[in-house]
C-alpha cells in the first residue's frame, strides 16, 4: 500500500492523542479507522469507570484557570512495599530475573579472555558497557528486594550452556527479552502502583540492555514497533531452567512451569549476525524466518520435576495441542499444527503472516515467543494471562528476526 506522508502523520497524531490521555474526547469513528486497535468509543466509557469520576465528555474542556486533572490512582504519600499476593509473587519473579542477570553478565566477563572478546568485535569499551549492565542489576535486585522485605529471595546458583562469546551474547539477548516481556505482562496489573513505578523505571533499563545485546550480536536492533508482554508463568518457565538451586529459606515461586517446548529448526541468530558483519549499531539484517516457514516442534509431557523449587510441570488442558500461538509485538497469532505425533510429542506449523497495524511491519520479526495451545482463543495485551488455561507446552523463544 502506498501511503502519503500526510496519511502517516495523521495516523501518528491520532495514535499519540489517544496514547497520552485515555479520556480525550475522540471522534467515535476513530476506533475503527486507520487500523488503530483497542480504542473503544470514548463517549461509552462511564464516568464511574474513571477512578477520579470525572465525566469523560467534559475532560480537558475545563478552561478554568488553576484546574489540573488528577489520576484516581494518585497517592500523595506512596509506600513502596508490595501489599498483595499478586504484587508479592510478581516482584519475587522479577527479583529472580535480576539476580540471574547480575550473575550472567559477570560470569561472561570473567569467562572469556580479552582476545576472545576482541575476536568478535566486542572491544574494551563494549565490555565496559556489559560491566555497567551488571552493576545496574545490583541496583535492580536491591530495590525489588526492598519492596519484598524480609522474605525477598536471595541469589541462587545458575548454569549456562554457551561456550563462546557469540553464544554468551545470544543467550543474554534472549534472557533479557523474556525478563523484559515477563514484566510488561504484569506491570500495569500491580495493585500497588508505586511499586509499579519503580519497577517500570528499572525495566526500561533492562529493555536498553536487550537492545544492546541484539546490536552486539549483529542483528537489527529493533524490527518491532511494540515490545511484547507475557504472563509470569511464561517468564518463569523460561527462566527456571537455568537456575540450579536456591537457598533453603527462599520462598518458592508461585508461578507455574509448563512442559518444555523446543523449536527444532529455530533460526540461527548468531550465524545471521556474523554474516551481517558482527557487532554494530545497526546491521540491515532482514527477518530470519518468513510467513509460511515450516516450524518444527517437540515438547515434554507434564509432570516432570523442574526448577530450583522442585515444581511439577503442569498443563490445564488434556495435553493434546492443536495450535502454535505465535506471540509477538502485541498480537497472538495462531497457526494450526499438523503432522502431530502425540506419542513422540512432535508437530509442525507454518509461520503466520500479518501486521499489527496496516502501516506497520510484519508482526513476527524479532525475538518472539511460541507456545502450543489447545484453542485459538482471542486475547488482547491486558488479558493474555488467560491463555495459561490453554497452554499444552512452552513458551519457547522463537528467533524470527
Ligand atoms: C473544572 O475546574 C474546577 C476548578 O477550577 C473544578 O472545581 C471542577 O471540578 C472542574 N470540572 C470538571 C468537569 O472537571
Ligand atoms: C524484518 O525487520 C527488518 C528490520 O526492520 C526489515 O528490514 C525487514 O524487512 C523485516 N522483514 C519482514 C519480513 O518483515
Ligand atoms: C535494508 O533491507 C531492506 C530489505 O529488508 C531493503 O529494502 C533496504 O534497501 C536495505 N537498506 C540498506 C541501506 O541496505
Ligand atoms: C494484531 O492485533 C491488532 C489489534 O487487535 C489487529 O488489528 C490486527 O489485525 C492483528 N493482526 C493479526 C495478523 O492478527
Ligand atoms: C480478551 O479481551 C478481548 C477484548 O479486549 C476480548 O475480545 C476477548 O474475548 C478476551 N478474551 C477472553 C478469553 O476473555
Short mmCIF file of C-alpha atoms and ligand atoms in Angstrom, two decimals:
data_model
loop_
_atom_site.label_atom_id
_atom_site.label_comp_id
_atom_site.label_asym_id
_atom_site.label_seq_id
_atom_site.Cartn_x
_atom_site.Cartn_y
_atom_site.Cartn_z
CA UNK A 1 0.00 0.00 0.00
CA UNK A 2 1.27 3.48 -0.87
CA UNK A 3 0.92 5.95 1.94
CA UNK A 4 1.37 9.63 1.55
CA UNK A 5 3.27 11.49 4.22
CA UNK A 6 0.15 13.30 5.36
CA UNK A 7 -1.62 9.96 5.96
CA UNK A 8 1.21 8.76 8.12
CA UNK A 9 1.29 11.98 10.09
CA UNK A 10 -2.45 11.91 10.64
CA UNK A 11 -2.26 8.37 11.97
CA UNK A 12 0.65 9.21 14.21
CA UNK A 13 -1.16 12.21 15.65
CA UNK A 14 -4.36 10.34 16.41
CA UNK A 15 -2.42 7.48 17.99
CA UNK A 16 -0.50 9.97 20.08
CA UNK A 17 -3.51 11.82 21.37
CA UNK A 18 -5.04 8.55 22.49
CA UNK A 19 -1.80 7.36 24.00
CA UNK A 20 -1.24 10.38 26.19
CA UNK A 21 -4.71 10.62 27.62
CA UNK A 22 -7.28 7.87 27.78
CA UNK A 23 -10.03 10.40 28.31
CA UNK A 24 -9.56 12.63 25.31
CA UNK A 25 -12.93 13.03 23.67
CA UNK A 26 -12.00 11.43 20.35
CA UNK A 27 -14.45 11.23 17.45
CA UNK A 28 -16.38 7.98 17.68
CA UNK A 29 -15.15 6.87 14.28
CA UNK A 30 -11.53 6.82 15.35
CA UNK A 31 -11.75 3.40 16.92
CA UNK A 32 -12.43 1.57 13.71
CA UNK A 33 -10.45 3.55 11.16
CA UNK A 34 -6.77 3.51 10.38
CA UNK A 35 -6.16 0.10 11.94
CA UNK A 36 -5.77 1.55 15.42
CA UNK A 37 -6.77 -1.23 17.74
CA UNK A 38 -8.43 -1.42 21.12
CA UNK A 39 -9.90 2.06 21.20
CA UNK A 40 -13.49 1.91 22.24
CA UNK A 41 -15.73 4.85 21.52
CA UNK A 42 -14.72 7.26 24.24
CA UNK A 43 -18.24 8.51 24.89
CA UNK A 44 -19.19 5.00 26.02
CA UNK A 45 -16.74 4.97 28.93
CA UNK A 46 -18.90 5.50 32.01
CA UNK A 47 -17.66 8.13 34.41
CA UNK A 48 -17.73 5.58 37.21
CA UNK A 49 -15.01 3.65 35.43
CA UNK A 50 -12.64 6.54 35.83
CA UNK A 51 -11.47 6.48 39.38
CA UNK A 52 -11.50 10.25 39.58
CA UNK A 53 -15.17 10.04 38.48
CA UNK A 54 -14.81 12.90 36.02
CA UNK A 55 -17.20 12.98 33.10
CA UNK A 56 -15.02 11.97 30.12
CA UNK A 57 -17.08 14.17 27.81
CA UNK A 58 -16.05 17.29 29.64
CA UNK A 59 -12.50 16.20 30.42
CA UNK A 60 -9.88 18.58 29.10
CA UNK A 61 -12.59 21.06 28.22
CA UNK A 62 -12.45 22.78 31.57
CA UNK A 63 -10.81 26.09 30.92
CA UNK A 64 -10.97 27.40 34.49
CA UNK A 65 -7.54 28.55 35.49
CA UNK A 66 -5.76 26.53 38.10
CA UNK A 67 -7.51 23.24 37.33
CA UNK A 68 -5.20 20.28 36.83
CA UNK A 69 -6.70 16.87 36.09
CA UNK A 70 -5.64 14.26 38.62
CA UNK A 71 -5.49 10.49 38.38
CA UNK A 72 -7.73 8.50 40.69
CA UNK A 73 -4.72 6.24 41.17
CA UNK A 74 -2.59 9.03 42.59
CA UNK A 75 -1.37 8.62 46.16
CA UNK A 76 0.01 11.61 47.99
CA UNK A 77 2.31 9.61 50.21
CA UNK A 78 3.03 6.37 48.38
CA UNK A 79 4.65 3.37 50.04
CA UNK A 80 6.88 1.05 48.08
CA UNK A 81 6.22 -2.29 49.75
CA UNK A 82 4.24 -4.99 47.99
CA UNK A 83 0.81 -5.25 49.56
CA UNK A 84 -0.98 -8.04 47.77
CA UNK A 85 -0.22 -11.67 46.96
CA UNK A 86 -0.18 -10.76 43.27
CA UNK A 87 2.37 -7.99 43.81
CA UNK A 88 4.48 -10.16 46.08
CA UNK A 89 4.62 -13.12 43.68
CA UNK A 90 5.25 -10.89 40.67
CA UNK A 91 8.10 -8.98 42.30
CA UNK A 92 9.61 -12.26 43.56
CA UNK A 93 9.73 -13.44 39.96
CA UNK A 94 11.32 -10.18 38.81
CA UNK A 95 13.91 -10.43 41.61
CA UNK A 96 14.93 -13.91 40.43
CA UNK A 97 15.36 -12.43 36.96
CA UNK A 98 17.54 -9.55 38.18
CA UNK A 99 19.77 -11.94 40.12
CA UNK A 100 20.44 -14.20 37.15
CA UNK A 101 21.32 -11.17 35.03
CA UNK A 102 23.78 -9.97 37.65
CA UNK A 103 25.38 -13.43 37.73
CA UNK A 104 25.30 -13.94 33.97
CA UNK A 105 26.87 -10.65 32.92
CA UNK A 106 29.70 -11.02 35.45
CA UNK A 107 30.18 -14.67 34.52
CA UNK A 108 30.56 -13.81 30.83
CA UNK A 109 33.04 -11.03 31.56
CA UNK A 110 35.17 -13.36 33.65
CA UNK A 111 34.91 -16.41 31.39
CA UNK A 112 36.37 -15.02 28.18
CA UNK A 113 39.82 -13.55 27.58
CA UNK A 114 40.28 -10.09 26.08
CA UNK A 115 41.48 -11.78 22.89
CA UNK A 116 38.29 -13.84 22.66
CA UNK A 117 36.13 -10.74 23.10
CA UNK A 118 38.16 -8.75 20.59
CA UNK A 119 37.89 -11.55 18.04
CA UNK A 120 34.11 -10.99 17.94
CA UNK A 121 34.28 -7.22 17.79
CA UNK A 122 33.40 -6.63 21.45
CA UNK A 123 36.25 -4.34 22.42
CA UNK A 124 37.24 -2.99 25.83
CA UNK A 125 34.76 -0.13 25.64
CA UNK A 126 31.94 -2.52 24.75
CA UNK A 127 32.97 -4.76 27.65
CA UNK A 128 32.80 -1.78 29.94
CA UNK A 129 29.18 -1.40 28.87
CA UNK A 130 28.46 -5.02 29.82
CA UNK A 131 30.15 -4.36 33.17
CA UNK A 132 27.88 -1.35 33.64
CA UNK A 133 24.86 -3.57 32.91
CA UNK A 134 25.98 -5.98 35.66
CA UNK A 135 26.20 -3.03 38.06
CA UNK A 136 22.71 -1.92 37.09
CA UNK A 137 21.46 -5.34 38.20
CA UNK A 138 22.78 -4.71 41.71
CA UNK A 139 20.52 -1.69 41.88
CA UNK A 140 17.53 -3.53 40.45
CA UNK A 141 17.90 -6.53 42.77
CA UNK A 142 18.24 -4.14 45.71
CA UNK A 143 15.12 -2.08 45.07
CA UNK A 144 12.97 -5.13 44.31
CA UNK A 145 14.23 -6.88 47.45
CA UNK A 146 13.36 -3.81 49.48
CA UNK A 147 9.80 -3.95 48.15
CA UNK A 148 9.53 -7.54 49.39
CA UNK A 149 11.21 -7.07 52.75
CA UNK A 150 12.41 -9.99 54.85
CA UNK A 151 11.05 -12.67 52.54
CA UNK A 152 12.88 -11.36 49.48
CA UNK A 153 14.56 -14.24 47.64
CA UNK A 154 18.32 -14.48 47.79
CA UNK A 155 20.55 -15.15 44.80
CA UNK A 156 20.64 -18.73 43.55
CA UNK A 157 23.20 -20.78 41.61
CA UNK A 158 22.93 -20.93 37.85
CA UNK A 159 24.10 -22.96 34.86
CA UNK A 160 24.73 -21.81 31.32
CA UNK A 161 25.42 -23.79 28.19
CA UNK A 162 27.19 -21.27 25.95
CA UNK A 163 30.82 -21.93 25.04
CA UNK A 164 31.97 -18.75 23.34
CA UNK A 165 31.40 -15.00 23.14
CA UNK A 166 28.66 -15.16 20.47
CA UNK A 167 26.86 -17.83 22.49
CA UNK A 168 27.01 -15.60 25.56
CA UNK A 169 25.69 -12.57 23.69
CA UNK A 170 22.90 -14.62 22.12
CA UNK A 171 21.85 -16.03 25.49
CA UNK A 172 21.89 -12.54 27.07
CA UNK A 173 19.76 -11.20 24.23
CA UNK A 174 17.16 -13.94 24.76
CA UNK A 175 17.22 -13.89 28.56
CA UNK A 176 16.78 -10.12 28.79
CA UNK A 177 13.92 -10.41 26.28
CA UNK A 178 11.87 -12.72 28.50
CA UNK A 179 12.92 -10.64 31.51
CA UNK A 180 11.58 -7.53 29.88
CA UNK A 181 8.46 -9.17 28.44
CA UNK A 182 7.76 -11.03 31.68
CA UNK A 183 7.49 -7.69 33.49
CA UNK A 184 5.41 -5.94 30.81
CA UNK A 185 2.86 -8.73 31.22
CA UNK A 186 2.02 -7.73 34.81
CA UNK A 187 3.35 -4.19 35.31
CA UNK A 188 0.01 -2.46 34.81
CA UNK A 189 -1.80 -5.03 36.91
CA UNK A 190 0.18 -4.43 40.09
CA UNK A 191 -2.07 -3.45 42.97
CA UNK A 192 0.47 -1.01 44.37
CA UNK A 193 1.11 1.46 41.56
CA UNK A 194 4.04 2.91 43.48
CA UNK A 195 5.81 -0.45 43.28
CA UNK A 196 5.00 -0.49 39.58
CA UNK A 197 6.53 2.94 39.13
CA UNK A 198 9.97 1.91 40.36
CA UNK A 199 9.78 -1.42 38.57
CA UNK A 200 8.95 0.49 35.37
CA UNK A 201 11.98 2.67 35.87
CA UNK A 202 14.20 -0.39 36.20
CA UNK A 203 12.68 -2.47 33.41
CA UNK A 204 13.21 0.30 30.91
CA UNK A 205 16.92 -0.01 31.69
CA UNK A 206 16.67 -3.73 31.04
CA UNK A 207 14.96 -3.02 27.72
CA UNK A 208 18.01 -0.99 26.73
CA UNK A 209 20.22 -3.93 27.66
CA UNK A 210 18.22 -6.29 25.42
CA UNK A 211 18.53 -3.87 22.54
CA UNK A 212 22.28 -3.52 23.06
CA UNK A 213 22.79 -7.29 23.13
CA UNK A 214 21.00 -7.52 19.78
CA UNK A 215 23.43 -4.90 18.48
CA UNK A 216 26.39 -6.84 19.88
CA UNK A 217 25.05 -9.93 18.11
CA UNK A 218 24.98 -8.08 14.78
CA UNK A 219 21.19 -8.15 14.43
CA UNK A 220 18.93 -5.27 13.53
CA UNK A 221 18.31 -3.72 16.98
CA UNK A 222 14.51 -3.50 16.89
CA UNK A 223 12.47 -4.64 13.92
CA UNK A 224 9.34 -4.45 16.07
CA UNK A 225 7.16 -1.44 16.75
CA UNK A 226 5.87 -2.82 20.06
CA UNK A 227 7.51 -4.86 22.79
CA UNK A 228 5.69 -7.97 23.94
CA UNK A 229 4.21 -8.71 27.36
CA UNK A 230 3.94 -12.33 28.50
CA UNK A 231 2.39 -13.94 31.61
CA UNK A 232 4.53 -14.53 34.72
CA UNK A 233 4.33 -18.31 34.30
CA UNK A 234 5.77 -17.97 30.79
CA UNK A 235 8.73 -15.98 32.09
CA UNK A 236 9.23 -18.46 34.93
CA UNK A 237 9.01 -21.45 32.55
CA UNK A 238 11.83 -19.92 30.50
CA UNK A 239 13.91 -18.72 33.46
CA UNK A 240 13.78 -21.66 35.90
CA UNK A 241 15.66 -23.92 33.51
CA UNK A 242 18.88 -22.00 34.19
CA UNK A 243 18.61 -21.99 37.99
CA UNK A 244 20.29 -24.95 39.67
CA UNK A 245 19.34 -24.32 43.27
CA UNK A 246 18.31 -21.54 45.63
CA UNK A 247 18.97 -21.02 49.35
CA UNK A 248 16.69 -23.15 51.54
CA UNK A 249 15.00 -20.16 53.10
CA UNK A 250 13.90 -18.72 49.74
CA UNK A 251 10.11 -18.67 49.43
CA UNK A 252 9.19 -20.93 46.47
CA UNK A 253 7.84 -19.15 43.39
CA UNK A 254 4.07 -19.22 42.94
CA UNK A 255 4.10 -19.28 39.16
CA UNK A 256 3.62 -22.41 37.10
CA UNK A 257 6.10 -24.21 34.90
CA UNK A 258 4.72 -25.61 31.65
CA UNK A 259 6.22 -28.58 29.80
CA UNK A 260 9.29 -27.61 27.81
CA UNK A 261 8.72 -26.75 24.16
CA UNK A 262 11.61 -27.00 21.70
CA UNK A 263 11.73 -25.35 18.29
CA UNK A 264 13.85 -27.86 16.41
CA UNK A 265 14.68 -25.56 13.49
CA UNK A 266 14.92 -22.21 15.26
CA UNK A 267 16.67 -19.65 13.03
CA UNK A 268 20.31 -19.10 13.94
CA UNK A 269 20.72 -15.52 15.14
CA UNK A 270 24.44 -15.96 15.78
CA UNK A 271 25.17 -17.00 12.19
CA UNK A 272 22.95 -14.23 10.80
CA UNK A 273 24.61 -11.59 12.96
CA UNK A 274 28.09 -12.71 11.97
CA UNK A 275 27.17 -12.89 8.29
CA UNK A 276 25.96 -9.30 8.55
CA UNK A 277 29.32 -8.17 9.91
CA UNK A 278 29.00 -8.77 13.65
CA UNK A 279 28.68 -6.20 16.43
CA UNK A 280 27.36 -2.91 15.09
CA UNK A 281 24.93 -0.16 15.96
CA UNK A 282 22.67 -1.42 13.19
CA UNK A 283 23.15 -4.09 10.55
CA UNK A 284 20.40 -4.29 7.97
CA UNK A 285 19.52 -7.89 8.82
CA UNK A 286 16.16 -8.84 7.45
CA UNK A 287 13.79 -11.31 9.14
CA UNK A 288 15.41 -14.69 9.89
CA UNK A 289 12.16 -16.50 9.13
CA UNK A 290 9.22 -15.79 6.89
CA UNK A 291 5.49 -16.25 6.51
CA UNK A 292 4.79 -19.86 5.58
CA UNK A 293 8.04 -21.20 7.02
CA UNK A 294 7.57 -24.69 8.44
CA UNK A 295 8.43 -24.65 12.14
CA UNK A 296 9.22 -27.99 13.83
CA UNK A 297 8.23 -28.58 17.44
CA UNK A 298 8.88 -31.19 20.08
CA UNK A 299 7.76 -31.00 23.67
CA UNK A 300 7.75 -32.75 27.03
CA UNK A 301 4.82 -34.32 28.82
CA UNK A 302 3.65 -32.66 32.05
CA UNK A 303 4.57 -33.98 35.48
CA UNK A 304 8.35 -33.62 35.33
CA UNK A 305 10.03 -32.08 38.36
CA UNK A 306 11.77 -28.89 37.35
CA UNK A 307 13.31 -25.71 38.68
CA UNK A 308 15.06 -24.79 41.92
CA UNK A 309 11.86 -25.25 43.92
CA UNK A 310 11.18 -28.76 42.56
CA UNK A 311 7.86 -27.92 40.93
CA UNK A 312 5.93 -30.34 38.77
CA UNK A 313 5.31 -29.09 35.24
CA UNK A 314 1.60 -28.70 34.54
CA UNK A 315 -0.96 -28.16 31.84
CA UNK A 316 -4.63 -27.30 32.39
CA UNK A 317 -5.55 -28.99 29.11
CA UNK A 318 -6.00 -32.61 28.08
CA UNK A 319 -2.40 -32.43 26.83
CA UNK A 320 -3.13 -32.52 23.10
CA UNK A 321 -2.10 -29.33 21.32
CA UNK A 322 -3.90 -28.04 18.24
CA UNK A 323 -2.28 -24.67 17.60
CA UNK A 324 1.03 -22.88 17.73
CA UNK A 325 0.40 -19.49 19.35
CA UNK A 326 2.96 -17.00 17.98
CA UNK A 327 3.21 -14.14 20.47
CA UNK A 328 5.00 -11.14 19.04
CA UNK A 329 4.58 -7.37 19.43
CA UNK A 330 1.10 -7.28 21.00
CA UNK A 331 -0.60 -9.96 18.96
CA UNK A 332 -1.27 -13.62 19.45
CA UNK A 333 -1.43 -15.22 16.03
CA UNK A 334 -2.39 -18.87 15.78
CA UNK A 335 -1.26 -21.42 13.27
CA UNK A 336 -2.83 -24.90 13.18
CA UNK A 337 -0.49 -27.77 13.99
CA UNK A 338 -0.13 -30.63 11.52
CA UNK A 339 1.76 -33.92 11.39
CA UNK A 340 1.03 -34.20 15.10
CA UNK A 341 2.58 -37.27 16.68
CA UNK A 342 1.13 -37.42 20.16
CA UNK A 343 3.33 -40.35 21.24
CA UNK A 344 6.61 -38.75 20.25
CA UNK A 345 5.15 -35.28 21.01
CA UNK A 346 6.21 -33.68 17.76
CA UNK A 347 4.29 -31.43 15.36
CA UNK A 348 4.73 -28.76 12.72
CA UNK A 349 3.10 -25.41 11.95
CA UNK A 350 3.59 -22.71 9.36
CA UNK A 351 4.60 -19.23 10.49
CA UNK A 352 1.63 -16.91 10.08
CA UNK A 353 1.93 -13.53 8.40
CA UNK A 354 0.11 -10.34 9.16
CA UNK A 355 0.78 -6.94 10.62
CA UNK A 356 -0.11 -5.23 13.87
CA UNK A 357 -1.15 -2.08 12.07
CA UNK A 358 -1.82 -1.89 8.36
CA UNK A 359 1.03 0.61 8.02
CA UNK A 360 3.43 -1.38 10.22
CA UNK A 361 6.00 -4.14 9.77
CA UNK A 362 5.36 -7.88 9.80
CA UNK A 363 4.25 -8.99 13.27
CA UNK A 364 6.74 -11.83 13.58
CA UNK A 365 10.22 -10.44 13.01
CA UNK A 366 12.37 -10.29 16.13
CA UNK A 367 12.97 -12.23 19.32
CA UNK A 368 9.46 -13.60 19.91
CA UNK A 369 7.61 -16.40 21.69
CA UNK A 370 5.65 -19.52 20.72
CA UNK A 371 3.52 -21.77 22.94
CA UNK A 372 1.40 -24.75 21.91
CA UNK A 373 -2.26 -24.45 22.86
CA UNK A 374 -5.48 -26.44 22.59
CA UNK A 375 -7.57 -23.44 21.50
CA UNK A 376 -7.32 -20.35 19.35
CA UNK A 377 -8.99 -18.02 21.82
CA UNK A 378 -8.64 -14.30 21.17
CA UNK A 379 -6.59 -12.27 23.65
CA UNK A 380 -5.51 -8.69 23.84
CA UNK A 381 -2.46 -7.48 25.80
CA UNK A 382 -4.28 -6.89 29.09
CA UNK A 383 -5.92 -10.32 29.26
CA UNK A 384 -3.20 -12.52 27.77
CA UNK A 385 -2.63 -14.31 31.09
CA UNK A 386 -5.92 -16.16 30.44
CA UNK A 387 -4.03 -18.12 27.78
CA UNK A 388 -2.38 -20.13 30.57
CA UNK A 389 -5.51 -22.29 30.79
CA UNK A 390 -4.84 -23.44 27.22
CA UNK A 391 -1.07 -23.93 27.20
CA UNK A 392 0.00 -27.50 26.45
CA UNK A 393 3.72 -26.71 26.27
CA UNK A 394 6.02 -23.73 26.16
CA UNK A 395 6.69 -20.99 25.60
CA UNK A 396 9.92 -21.22 23.65
CA UNK A 397 11.84 -18.24 22.31
CA UNK A 398 11.42 -18.01 18.53
CA UNK A 399 14.28 -16.17 16.84
CA UNK A 400 12.31 -14.84 13.91
CA UNK A 401 14.42 -11.75 13.35
C1 LIG B 1 -13.37 22.46 36.45
O1 LIG B 1 -12.39 23.10 37.25
C2 LIG B 1 -12.79 23.45 38.58
C3 LIG B 1 -11.63 24.15 39.27
O2 LIG B 1 -11.23 25.24 38.55
C4 LIG B 1 -13.17 22.17 39.33
O3 LIG B 1 -13.67 22.51 40.61
C5 LIG B 1 -14.22 21.41 38.54
O4 LIG B 1 -14.48 20.17 39.19
C6 LIG B 1 -13.74 21.13 37.13
N1 LIG B 1 -14.81 20.46 36.37
C7 LIG B 1 -14.59 19.31 35.69
C8 LIG B 1 -15.76 18.79 34.94
O5 LIG B 1 -13.55 18.73 35.65
C1 LIG B 2 12.19 -7.50 9.43
O1 LIG B 2 12.78 -6.37 10.04
C2 LIG B 2 13.86 -5.81 9.31
C3 LIG B 2 14.42 -4.68 10.13
O2 LIG B 2 13.43 -3.71 10.37
C4 LIG B 2 13.38 -5.33 7.94
O3 LIG B 2 14.47 -4.85 7.18
C5 LIG B 2 12.72 -6.48 7.21
O4 LIG B 2 12.17 -6.00 6.01
C6 LIG B 2 11.65 -7.13 8.07
N1 LIG B 2 11.18 -8.30 7.36
C7 LIG B 2 9.92 -8.66 7.33
C8 LIG B 2 9.58 -9.88 6.56
O5 LIG B 2 9.08 -8.05 7.94
C1 LIG B 3 17.72 -3.00 4.09
O1 LIG B 3 16.99 -4.20 3.79
C2 LIG B 3 15.75 -3.97 3.13
C3 LIG B 3 15.10 -5.31 2.91
O2 LIG B 3 14.86 -5.94 4.10
C4 LIG B 3 15.97 -3.25 1.82
O3 LIG B 3 14.72 -2.95 1.26
C5 LIG B 3 16.75 -1.98 2.06
O4 LIG B 3 17.06 -1.40 0.80
C6 LIG B 3 18.03 -2.25 2.81
N1 LIG B 3 18.69 -0.99 3.10
C7 LIG B 3 20.01 -0.83 3.03
C8 LIG B 3 20.52 0.54 3.37
O5 LIG B 3 20.75 -1.75 2.74
C1 LIG B 4 -2.96 -7.73 15.55
O1 LIG B 4 -3.79 -7.15 16.55
C2 LIG B 4 -4.49 -5.99 16.10
C3 LIG B 4 -5.28 -5.48 17.29
O2 LIG B 4 -6.23 -6.41 17.70
C4 LIG B 4 -5.39 -6.30 14.92
O3 LIG B 4 -5.96 -5.10 14.44
C5 LIG B 4 -4.56 -6.96 13.83
O4 LIG B 4 -5.41 -7.37 12.79
C6 LIG B 4 -3.83 -8.16 14.38
N1 LIG B 4 -3.06 -8.76 13.33
C7 LIG B 4 -3.04 -10.06 13.12
C8 LIG B 4 -2.29 -10.54 11.95
O5 LIG B 4 -3.59 -10.85 13.88
C1 LIG B 5 -9.74 -10.57 25.83
O1 LIG B 5 -10.18 -9.26 25.61
C2 LIG B 5 -10.73 -9.01 24.34
C3 LIG B 5 -11.14 -7.54 24.29
O2 LIG B 5 -10.03 -6.71 24.53
C4 LIG B 5 -11.95 -9.89 24.12
O3 LIG B 5 -12.42 -9.72 22.79
C5 LIG B 5 -11.55 -11.35 24.32
O4 LIG B 5 -12.70 -12.15 24.24
C6 LIG B 5 -10.94 -11.51 25.70
N1 LIG B 5 -10.52 -12.90 25.84
C7 LIG B 5 -11.06 -13.73 26.73
C8 LIG B 5 -10.55 -15.14 26.75
O5 LIG B 5 -11.92 -13.39 27.50
#
